[in-house]
Every structure is written in structure tokens, then in C-alpha cells.
Amino acid sequence: MSFKIERIPAPLWARPLIPLMAIVLTFVLTATLILLANANPLDAYYYFLIDPLSSRVSAIEVLVKATPLLLTGAAVTFAFVGGYWNIGVEGQLYAGATAATAIGIHMQNVSAWIAIPLMLIGGFVAGMLWALVPALMKVKLAIDEVVTTLLLNSVALFMVSALLNGPWRNPISQWPQSPDIAATAIFPKLIPRSRLHLGFILALVIIVILWFVLTKTAFGLKMRAVGLSPHAAQFAGINVQQTMLISALVSGGIGGIAGVSEIAGIHYHLIDAISPGYGYTGIIIATLGTLNAWGVALAALFIGLIDTGAQTVSRALGVPTYLGDVIQAALLLVTLGMLLLQRYRITRTRSES
Amino acid sequence: MIEATFVTFLVGLLGATLRVATPLLFATIGELYTERSGVLNLGIEGIMFLGAFVGFAIAAKSAEAELAGYLWLGLGGAIVVGLIMGLLMAFFSVTLGVNQHVAGLGITLLSTGLALFGFRMIFGQSSVLPSIEPFAQLSIFGDLPILGPIFEQYLLTYVAFIVLLPLAWWLLYRTNYGLELRSVGENPEAADAAGVNVFRVRYITLALGAALMAIGGAFLSLAQLGAFSPGIIAGRGWVCIALVIFAKWDPIRAMWGALLFGGVFALQLRLQLLDLVDIPFEFFLALPYLVTIAALALAGRNVAYPGAYLKAYRRE
């Protein structure tokens, strides 16, 4: 008896079930670690999935955690749909955060109606610029973008570190921390006495725009065609280079907005730890959301829940918070494998006689 | 007087260059082999991290149990966990044939998460980092005048440059396995037609490559530092990804790349201490990445990627 993989697409109704099945399988796999930590997996999953939603404070915190993830998830999706493998959202986020800080600290005596749009534009442009070189190398010279975008992530971190150890170093405390942005440049809070800020609304707007562009516009159709097969798209008369360039740059711009949102909504100054890897988590979210705008939104909220839950699990059961990171990584790998079920079916065959 | 100081400075710099280059050489050769078989393993950063952690954890616990060869047990553990992660990467990239870069990043995230989880579980949240007595440096030519300090290196550094590198070159260019490896990376269809088992060659290569990455990580925790901390790898895996391209997928050029990076890194540390130049030290740290990107841009369409780079092979 052996197994054979056949190219049989799954029926349409079954496709949204695949990420759900992946979530269940991931939880089953990671139960081993929870047992190793001398905790009951069922208790852990209660604290992961239910407890954060049972109080108003922690439910709002889930939305706070989901905000940068909605943005990086959207950024990654915009590139991946267009067949551009932008692994550099982390660096684009730092570029956007740097621009937001540079603009924000000079916004004393400027109205919020000017300061906030200026920071958003600055962050978007900075993210685009950070994405520009690999994108041009891809479309003009056919140089694989995976490695170039990845390497620029490290460069972005060094750039931020150089700024924080140099011109922006706090002169009194000597901490590597930039001056605070002006009060008018700070994103307004959506709910008083919470951390939920304007960035969450912005992120939702960007998700809606993502959905609209991908499904309702001619450009979205072109992007998907290029993503499926650049050669076929070329035959169909689509300008592949231009389409790919735009998806790469817009992706970088959205990554930049994620940086603006973290600066203006959470930290109010630049530190080198503004992102614990949101750019990479964006790849998890885009994959789990099957490159679909609503899927991305749900996936970002789910990962926000896991992030919040990891802290609850740690407090209640003494399981290290890093369990949340392991679950997210395992979820990415399991989803990646299970998405094959969209296109293939595994069948058992009798061994040849 | 000034000359003597300069010679001491230079000798110290050369010694440090070899030390910094050692983990890079192990991991770069691992990644180079992996890519020559047609697979990009972005799990490298996480596998180095996990190797550093598992090596350290086993060594620390064995030392507690007063086992004599505790460092070697740690190194062995790192190799085993490297092999496992390599096989996992092979399962995704070879058997399932999914996106290699997304799978590789998944391996990095998983390895990093597992290592940090394990670190908290075993060593708790103490404010003092646990440490072990690390590998001692050998002083083979220690009594050599002036140049002696250059040869004061760890055994693993000698292994990297004198054993691993020639072996990697010989295996790749002079053996049947090397020929099969290069053929499955260039043209898997033709290799398959010629009777090479594409899947088996890639599985073996990915496992071996990841074991080398794990040794590179374990060198840091077991030899250079004698400790493990969350910032121990700090992007060295990504440097290796850059070095493989810089080396045009050739082991000997990879050695020069690792030495060049090691030299710049060691020099940067010394200049920072001397406070002589006004260039931020981060510029030197970013240099290998920028040089690689520039080299790629200059080579343009002539970059000789392995033919089947990033392509899964399916028999259909």
C-alpha cells in the first residue's frame, strides 16, 4: 500500500475550512509542550482563546495587539498576491517608524489635522523607498527579491540603532531612545483609558481597500494574473513589470504605515524594539488568511488573541509566554502544508503486483 | 614602540577574525550545500539559535551531573537537533514542495520559539545568565614569538578551516555525491532521468546542511561565550545567506567571505573601543548586507543561481 498525490482541486465550500483545520491540528501538536510545562492543555487553550475575550480590558487589548498585525498582514498579502515575495515588511515597518519619528518630533505648534496626515504620508513614502531597490532589481534585472528584501531588514535595524546611538540619543539618560513626538502628532485614543488608538481604524480601512483593490478593480485582476503566472499574464498583454513594481511598492508603503501606527499610537518615540517581528508575523497572517482580505483580518485578530492569551497562560499556569510564538510558527507551517489540499488530494493506491 | 603596539593590534585582529569567522563558515557551508541542491533554507537563523540553545542546555545539565565530556555532549545534541530541523525543512520543501522561503521562515520562527520556550523552562527567569566553563583555546604554536596569539584558537576553528573546508570542496567537486548534489540543484528532471534519487539527495543535503548551521550556533554558546542569551545569533544566519551569494555558491570563496566579514567585524569592535573614527559602528555591521545587494545588482542578470533554485521537484 502506498500513497499517491493527485491534482484534484478541493470543492469551493471546503476551502475556508482548511485554515480552521490547521488551527485545530496546531493545537493538538503543541499540546506536547504544554504537558512538558506541567499544565493541562485544555486549561491552557481556555486561557489562550476564551479568557482574553471574557473581560472588556483584555478584549480591547486583543484589538491593540491586532492593529500592527492587520497592517503587516495586509502589506504581505498585497505583495504575495502580485507574485512578489516581499520578506522585507519588517524593514519597511522600521523605515516608516523612523520617518514618523523624524516628522513627529518637529510637529510642536502644528494642528493634529496636519501632523497626523504628514506622518502617514511620510511613513508610507519611507516604506515605499525601503522597498524600492529590491523591487527595481526584481523587475529590471530579474534578481530574486526574497534575499534582497530579507537582508534590508537587518540594514533597517542597524540604521535605527545608529540613529538612536547617535543624533537621537537621549542627552540626559543616555538611553538609545529618540525624543518624544509632539502631543498633536499622537494618535487619538478610540476608547478613553485604553491603549486602542486611531491606528486600528486605519488598519480596518486598509483591509477594506485591500479587499476592494484585489477583487473589484482591473488592477487587482492584473495583480492576481501576474501572481499566478507572469508568463501567461505577459501573453494576455499585461505589463508584468509595472504591475509587480506597484504591488511591491504599495506593500512597502503599507508596511511603513504599520511603523507610523506603532510610533504614534503606542510608543510616542523610536526605540529599537518597536517591533517584535510584526513583519514576519505578517507572513503568518497572510498565509493563514489565504491571501484574502477578510481572511487576513480574521487571522490578524486570531494572532492578536494568541498574543494576548500567551500572557494570560503564563500568569495563570506558569507556562512561558514563548508558547505563543511556538504556536504561531507551528500554525504557519501546518497551514502551509494543509493549503496543498486546495489543489491536491492524497489517495491510497494498492502496491503494484 | 609604536610599531610594537601596531603589531600587537594586528595580531589580535587576525586572531579575532578567525574566531568571528568560525560560526559563519560552518553555517555558510551548510547553507551553500543546501542551496546547491536547489533549496533556499531561510531556517538558518533559527537553526543556529536552536543549536546554540540545545548545545548549551545539554552541556549545562551534563556539567551539573559532573559528566566529563559535557561540552561534547552539548555539541552532539546541537548536531542532532540540526539534523531534525533539516529533515523538517526537507519534508516541507522536498516532499510537500511548498514555498521554500515561507517554509524556511516558519522553521526560523519555530526554532526560535522552541529555544526561548526551552530556555525559560530549564533555566527560569533568573537575572543572572547561567554559564558553563567553555571549550578552552588550544595554543599549538603558543610559544611562537609575536605571531603566537593568532594560533590560539578553539579546536572547532581549526576543524572549520582545516577539516570542514577542504572536505566540503572535495565532496562537492570530486565525489559521486557531489555530482549528484549539483545535478539535482541544476536540473532535477535530467538527474532523475539519469537515475539519481532527487528526493533522497535533497533530504540528505538539507539534514547535513542544517547540522552544520547548528554547529555554527553551538560554537558561540559552547566555545566563544560559554553562555546562552536571546541575542546570541543576532542576524548571523542572515549574514550567511548573504555570504553564500557573495561566494557564488563556492566553498573556497565562502571562506574568503567569512574571513572578510570576520575582519570587518573585529576591526569595527576595536575602532569602537578606540573611538577614533566618526562613522557609526552600525555602518560596518550593515556592510556585508549592502555589499551583497550591490554585488547582486552589479552582476545583474549574470547571477548564477543554481538552476533549480527555489523550485520544488514533482514527478508528474
mmCIF file with all atom_site columns, C-alpha atoms in Angstrom, chain A residues 202-298:
data_model
loop_
_atom_site.group_PDB
_atom_site.id
_atom_site.type_symbol
_atom_site.label_atom_id
_atom_site.label_alt_id
_atom_site.label_comp_id
_atom_site.label_asym_id
_atom_site.label_entity_id
_atom_site.label_seq_id
_atom_site.pdbx_PDB_ins_code
_atom_site.Cartn_x
_atom_site.Cartn_y
_atom_site.Cartn_z
_atom_site.occupancy
_atom_site.B_iso_or_equiv
_atom_site.pdbx_formal_charge
_atom_site.auth_seq_id
_atom_site.auth_comp_id
_atom_site.auth_asym_id
_atom_site.auth_atom_id
_atom_site.pdbx_PDB_model_num
ATOM 1  C CA . LEU A 1 202 ? -6.740  52.942 9.788   1.00 0.00 ? 202 LEU A CA 1
ATOM 2  C CA . ALA A 1 203 ? -5.865  49.258 9.651   1.00 0.00 ? 203 ALA A CA 1
ATOM 3  C CA . LEU A 1 204 ? -9.504  48.303 9.061   1.00 0.00 ? 204 LEU A CA 1
ATOM 4  C CA . VAL A 1 205 ? -9.779  50.928 6.301   1.00 0.00 ? 205 VAL A CA 1
ATOM 5  C CA . ILE A 1 206 ? -6.676  49.479 4.653   1.00 0.00 ? 206 ILE A CA 1
ATOM 6  C CA . ILE A 1 207 ? -8.169  45.966 4.866   1.00 0.00 ? 207 ILE A CA 1
ATOM 7  C CA . VAL A 1 208 ? -11.317 47.229 3.089   1.00 0.00 ? 208 VAL A CA 1
ATOM 8  C CA . ILE A 1 209 ? -9.189  48.964 0.441   1.00 0.00 ? 209 ILE A CA 1
ATOM 9  C CA . LEU A 1 210 ? -7.214  45.737 0.050   1.00 0.00 ? 210 LEU A CA 1
ATOM 10 C CA . TRP A 1 211 ? -10.418 43.775 -0.481  1.00 0.00 ? 211 TRP A CA 1
ATOM 11 C CA . PHE A 1 212 ? -11.699 46.367 -2.968  1.00 0.00 ? 212 PHE A CA 1
ATOM 12 C CA . VAL A 1 213 ? -8.476  46.571 -4.993  1.00 0.00 ? 213 VAL A CA 1
ATOM 13 C CA . LEU A 1 214 ? -7.935  42.810 -5.110  1.00 0.00 ? 214 LEU A CA 1
ATOM 14 C CA . THR A 1 215 ? -11.474 41.843 -6.068  1.00 0.00 ? 215 THR A CA 1
ATOM 15 C CA . LYS A 1 216 ? -13.209 44.839 -7.653  1.00 0.00 ? 216 LYS A CA 1
ATOM 16 C CA . THR A 1 217 ? -10.617 46.590 -9.778  1.00 0.00 ? 217 THR A CA 1
ATOM 17 C CA . ALA A 1 218 ? -8.890  45.858 -13.069 1.00 0.00 ? 218 ALA A CA 1
ATOM 18 C CA . PHE A 1 219 ? -5.543  46.354 -11.320 1.00 0.00 ? 219 PHE A CA 1
ATOM 19 C CA . GLY A 1 220 ? -6.411  43.658 -8.777  1.00 0.00 ? 220 GLY A CA 1
ATOM 20 C CA . LEU A 1 221 ? -7.187  41.268 -11.605 1.00 0.00 ? 221 LEU A CA 1
ATOM 21 C CA . LYS A 1 222 ? -3.856  42.086 -13.233 1.00 0.00 ? 222 LYS A CA 1
ATOM 22 C CA . MET A 1 223 ? -2.040  41.513 -9.929  1.00 0.00 ? 223 MET A CA 1
ATOM 23 C CA . ARG A 1 224 ? -3.649  38.118 -9.486  1.00 0.00 ? 224 ARG A CA 1
ATOM 24 C CA . ALA A 1 225 ? -2.834  37.183 -13.065 1.00 0.00 ? 225 ALA A CA 1
ATOM 25 C CA . VAL A 1 226 ? 0.824   38.140 -12.569 1.00 0.00 ? 226 VAL A CA 1
ATOM 26 C CA . GLY A 1 227 ? 0.866   36.266 -9.268  1.00 0.00 ? 227 GLY A CA 1
ATOM 27 C CA . LEU A 1 228 ? -0.498  33.087 -10.829 1.00 0.00 ? 228 LEU A CA 1
ATOM 28 C CA . SER A 1 229 ? 1.793   33.110 -13.851 1.00 0.00 ? 229 SER A CA 1
ATOM 29 C CA . PRO A 1 230 ? 3.897   36.035 -15.058 1.00 0.00 ? 230 PRO A CA 1
ATOM 30 C CA . HIS A 1 231 ? 4.350   34.371 -18.447 1.00 0.00 ? 231 HIS A CA 1
ATOM 31 C CA . ALA A 1 232 ? 0.647   33.864 -19.028 1.00 0.00 ? 232 ALA A CA 1
ATOM 32 C CA . ALA A 1 233 ? -0.010  37.435 -17.856 1.00 0.00 ? 233 ALA A CA 1
ATOM 33 C CA . GLN A 1 234 ? 2.559   38.720 -20.330 1.00 0.00 ? 234 GLN A CA 1
ATOM 34 C CA . PHE A 1 235 ? 0.782   36.831 -23.119 1.00 0.00 ? 235 PHE A CA 1
ATOM 35 C CA . ALA A 1 236 ? -2.508  38.369 -22.048 1.00 0.00 ? 236 ALA A CA 1
ATOM 36 C CA . GLY A 1 237 ? -0.974  41.786 -22.660 1.00 0.00 ? 237 GLY A CA 1
ATOM 37 C CA . ILE A 1 238 ? -0.478  42.766 -19.017 1.00 0.00 ? 238 ILE A CA 1
ATOM 38 C CA . ASN A 1 239 ? 2.506   44.964 -18.206 1.00 0.00 ? 239 ASN A CA 1
ATOM 39 C CA . VAL A 1 240 ? 4.041   42.484 -15.759 1.00 0.00 ? 240 VAL A CA 1
ATOM 40 C CA . GLN A 1 241 ? 6.956   44.698 -14.670 1.00 0.00 ? 241 GLN A CA 1
ATOM 41 C CA . GLN A 1 242 ? 4.765   47.681 -13.901 1.00 0.00 ? 242 GLN A CA 1
ATOM 42 C CA . THR A 1 243 ? 2.160   45.599 -12.061 1.00 0.00 ? 243 THR A CA 1
ATOM 43 C CA . MET A 1 244 ? 4.781   43.849 -9.932  1.00 0.00 ? 244 MET A CA 1
ATOM 44 C CA . LEU A 1 245 ? 6.569   47.122 -9.179  1.00 0.00 ? 245 LEU A CA 1
ATOM 45 C CA . ILE A 1 246 ? 3.357   48.736 -7.968  1.00 0.00 ? 246 ILE A CA 1
ATOM 46 C CA . SER A 1 247 ? 2.393   45.781 -5.776  1.00 0.00 ? 247 SER A CA 1
ATOM 47 C CA . ALA A 1 248 ? 5.893   45.736 -4.263  1.00 0.00 ? 248 ALA A CA 1
ATOM 48 C CA . LEU A 1 249 ? 5.901   49.473 -3.550  1.00 0.00 ? 249 LEU A CA 1
ATOM 49 C CA . VAL A 1 250 ? 2.367   49.639 -2.152  1.00 0.00 ? 250 VAL A CA 1
ATOM 50 C CA . SER A 1 251 ? 3.208   46.646 0.037   1.00 0.00 ? 251 SER A CA 1
ATOM 51 C CA . GLY A 1 252 ? 6.242   48.523 1.352   1.00 0.00 ? 252 GLY A CA 1
ATOM 52 C CA . GLY A 1 253 ? 4.111   51.614 1.922   1.00 0.00 ? 253 GLY A CA 1
ATOM 53 C CA . ILE A 1 254 ? 1.566   49.687 3.998   1.00 0.00 ? 254 ILE A CA 1
ATOM 54 C CA . GLY A 1 255 ? 4.471   48.226 5.986   1.00 0.00 ? 255 GLY A CA 1
ATOM 55 C CA . GLY A 1 256 ? 5.606   51.818 6.593   1.00 0.00 ? 256 GLY A CA 1
ATOM 56 C CA . ILE A 1 257 ? 2.130   52.745 7.877   1.00 0.00 ? 257 ILE A CA 1
ATOM 57 C CA . ALA A 1 258 ? 2.431   49.891 10.397  1.00 0.00 ? 258 ALA A CA 1
ATOM 58 C CA . GLY A 1 259 ? 5.550   51.632 11.722  1.00 0.00 ? 259 GLY A CA 1
ATOM 59 C CA . VAL A 1 260 ? 3.785   55.008 11.905  1.00 0.00 ? 260 VAL A CA 1
ATOM 60 C CA . SER A 1 261 ? 0.923   53.416 13.819  1.00 0.00 ? 261 SER A CA 1
ATOM 61 C CA . GLU A 1 262 ? 3.221   51.863 16.437  1.00 0.00 ? 262 GLU A CA 1
ATOM 62 C CA . ILE A 1 263 ? 5.096   55.157 16.950  1.00 0.00 ? 263 ILE A CA 1
ATOM 63 C CA . ALA A 1 264 ? 2.074   57.487 17.021  1.00 0.00 ? 264 ALA A CA 1
ATOM 64 C CA . GLY A 1 265 ? -0.296  55.060 18.739  1.00 0.00 ? 265 GLY A CA 1
ATOM 65 C CA . ILE A 1 266 ? 1.793   53.128 21.269  1.00 0.00 ? 266 ILE A CA 1
ATOM 66 C CA . HIS A 1 267 ? 5.366   54.280 21.911  1.00 0.00 ? 267 HIS A CA 1
ATOM 67 C CA . TYR A 1 268 ? 5.470   58.036 21.018  1.00 0.00 ? 268 TYR A CA 1
ATOM 68 C CA . HIS A 1 269 ? 9.220   57.701 20.441  1.00 0.00 ? 269 HIS A CA 1
ATOM 69 C CA . LEU A 1 270 ? 11.522  55.431 18.474  1.00 0.00 ? 270 LEU A CA 1
ATOM 70 C CA . ILE A 1 271 ? 13.255  52.548 20.233  1.00 0.00 ? 271 ILE A CA 1
ATOM 71 C CA . ASP A 1 272 ? 14.926  49.627 18.507  1.00 0.00 ? 272 ASP A CA 1
ATOM 72 C CA . ALA A 1 273 ? 12.349  47.186 19.878  1.00 0.00 ? 273 ALA A CA 1
ATOM 73 C CA . ILE A 1 274 ? 9.206   48.758 18.386  1.00 0.00 ? 274 ILE A CA 1
ATOM 74 C CA . SER A 1 275 ? 8.508   45.530 16.506  1.00 0.00 ? 275 SER A CA 1
ATOM 75 C CA . PRO A 1 276 ? 8.962   42.040 17.960  1.00 0.00 ? 276 PRO A CA 1
ATOM 76 C CA . GLY A 1 277 ? 8.870   40.745 14.379  1.00 0.00 ? 277 GLY A CA 1
ATOM 77 C CA . TYR A 1 278 ? 5.496   42.074 13.163  1.00 0.00 ? 278 TYR A CA 1
ATOM 78 C CA . GLY A 1 279 ? 6.797   41.971 9.600   1.00 0.00 ? 279 GLY A CA 1
ATOM 79 C CA . TYR A 1 280 ? 7.459   38.240 9.853   1.00 0.00 ? 280 TYR A CA 1
ATOM 80 C CA . THR A 1 281 ? 4.168   37.640 11.675  1.00 0.00 ? 281 THR A CA 1
ATOM 81 C CA . GLY A 1 282 ? 2.548   39.377 8.684   1.00 0.00 ? 282 GLY A CA 1
ATOM 82 C CA . ILE A 1 283 ? 3.692   36.415 6.582   1.00 0.00 ? 283 ILE A CA 1
ATOM 83 C CA . ILE A 1 284 ? 1.970   34.023 9.010   1.00 0.00 ? 284 ILE A CA 1
ATOM 84 C CA . ILE A 1 285 ? -1.199  36.127 8.797   1.00 0.00 ? 285 ILE A CA 1
ATOM 85 C CA . ALA A 1 286 ? -1.191  36.388 5.006   1.00 0.00 ? 286 ALA A CA 1
ATOM 86 C CA . THR A 1 287 ? -0.709  32.619 4.723   1.00 0.00 ? 287 THR A CA 1
ATOM 87 C CA . LEU A 1 288 ? -3.355  31.740 7.332   1.00 0.00 ? 288 LEU A CA 1
ATOM 88 C CA . GLY A 1 289 ? -5.725  34.266 5.709   1.00 0.00 ? 289 GLY A CA 1
ATOM 89 C CA . THR A 1 290 ? -5.126  32.553 2.335   1.00 0.00 ? 290 THR A CA 1
ATOM 90 C CA . LEU A 1 291 ? -4.198  35.931 0.754   1.00 0.00 ? 291 LEU A CA 1
ATOM 91 C CA . ASN A 1 292 ? -7.803  37.077 1.073   1.00 0.00 ? 292 ASN A CA 1
ATOM 92 C CA . ALA A 1 293 ? -8.574  40.458 2.717   1.00 0.00 ? 293 ALA A CA 1
ATOM 93 C CA . TRP A 1 294 ? -11.246 39.161 5.129   1.00 0.00 ? 294 TRP A CA 1
ATOM 94 C CA . GLY A 1 295 ? -9.152  36.076 5.852   1.00 0.00 ? 295 GLY A CA 1
ATOM 95 C CA . VAL A 1 296 ? -6.228  38.360 6.695   1.00 0.00 ? 296 VAL A CA 1
ATOM 96 C CA . ALA A 1 297 ? -8.435  40.404 9.043   1.00 0.00 ? 297 ALA A CA 1
ATOM 97 C CA . LEU A 1 298 ? -9.622  37.273 10.857  1.00 0.00 ? 298 LEU A CA 1
#
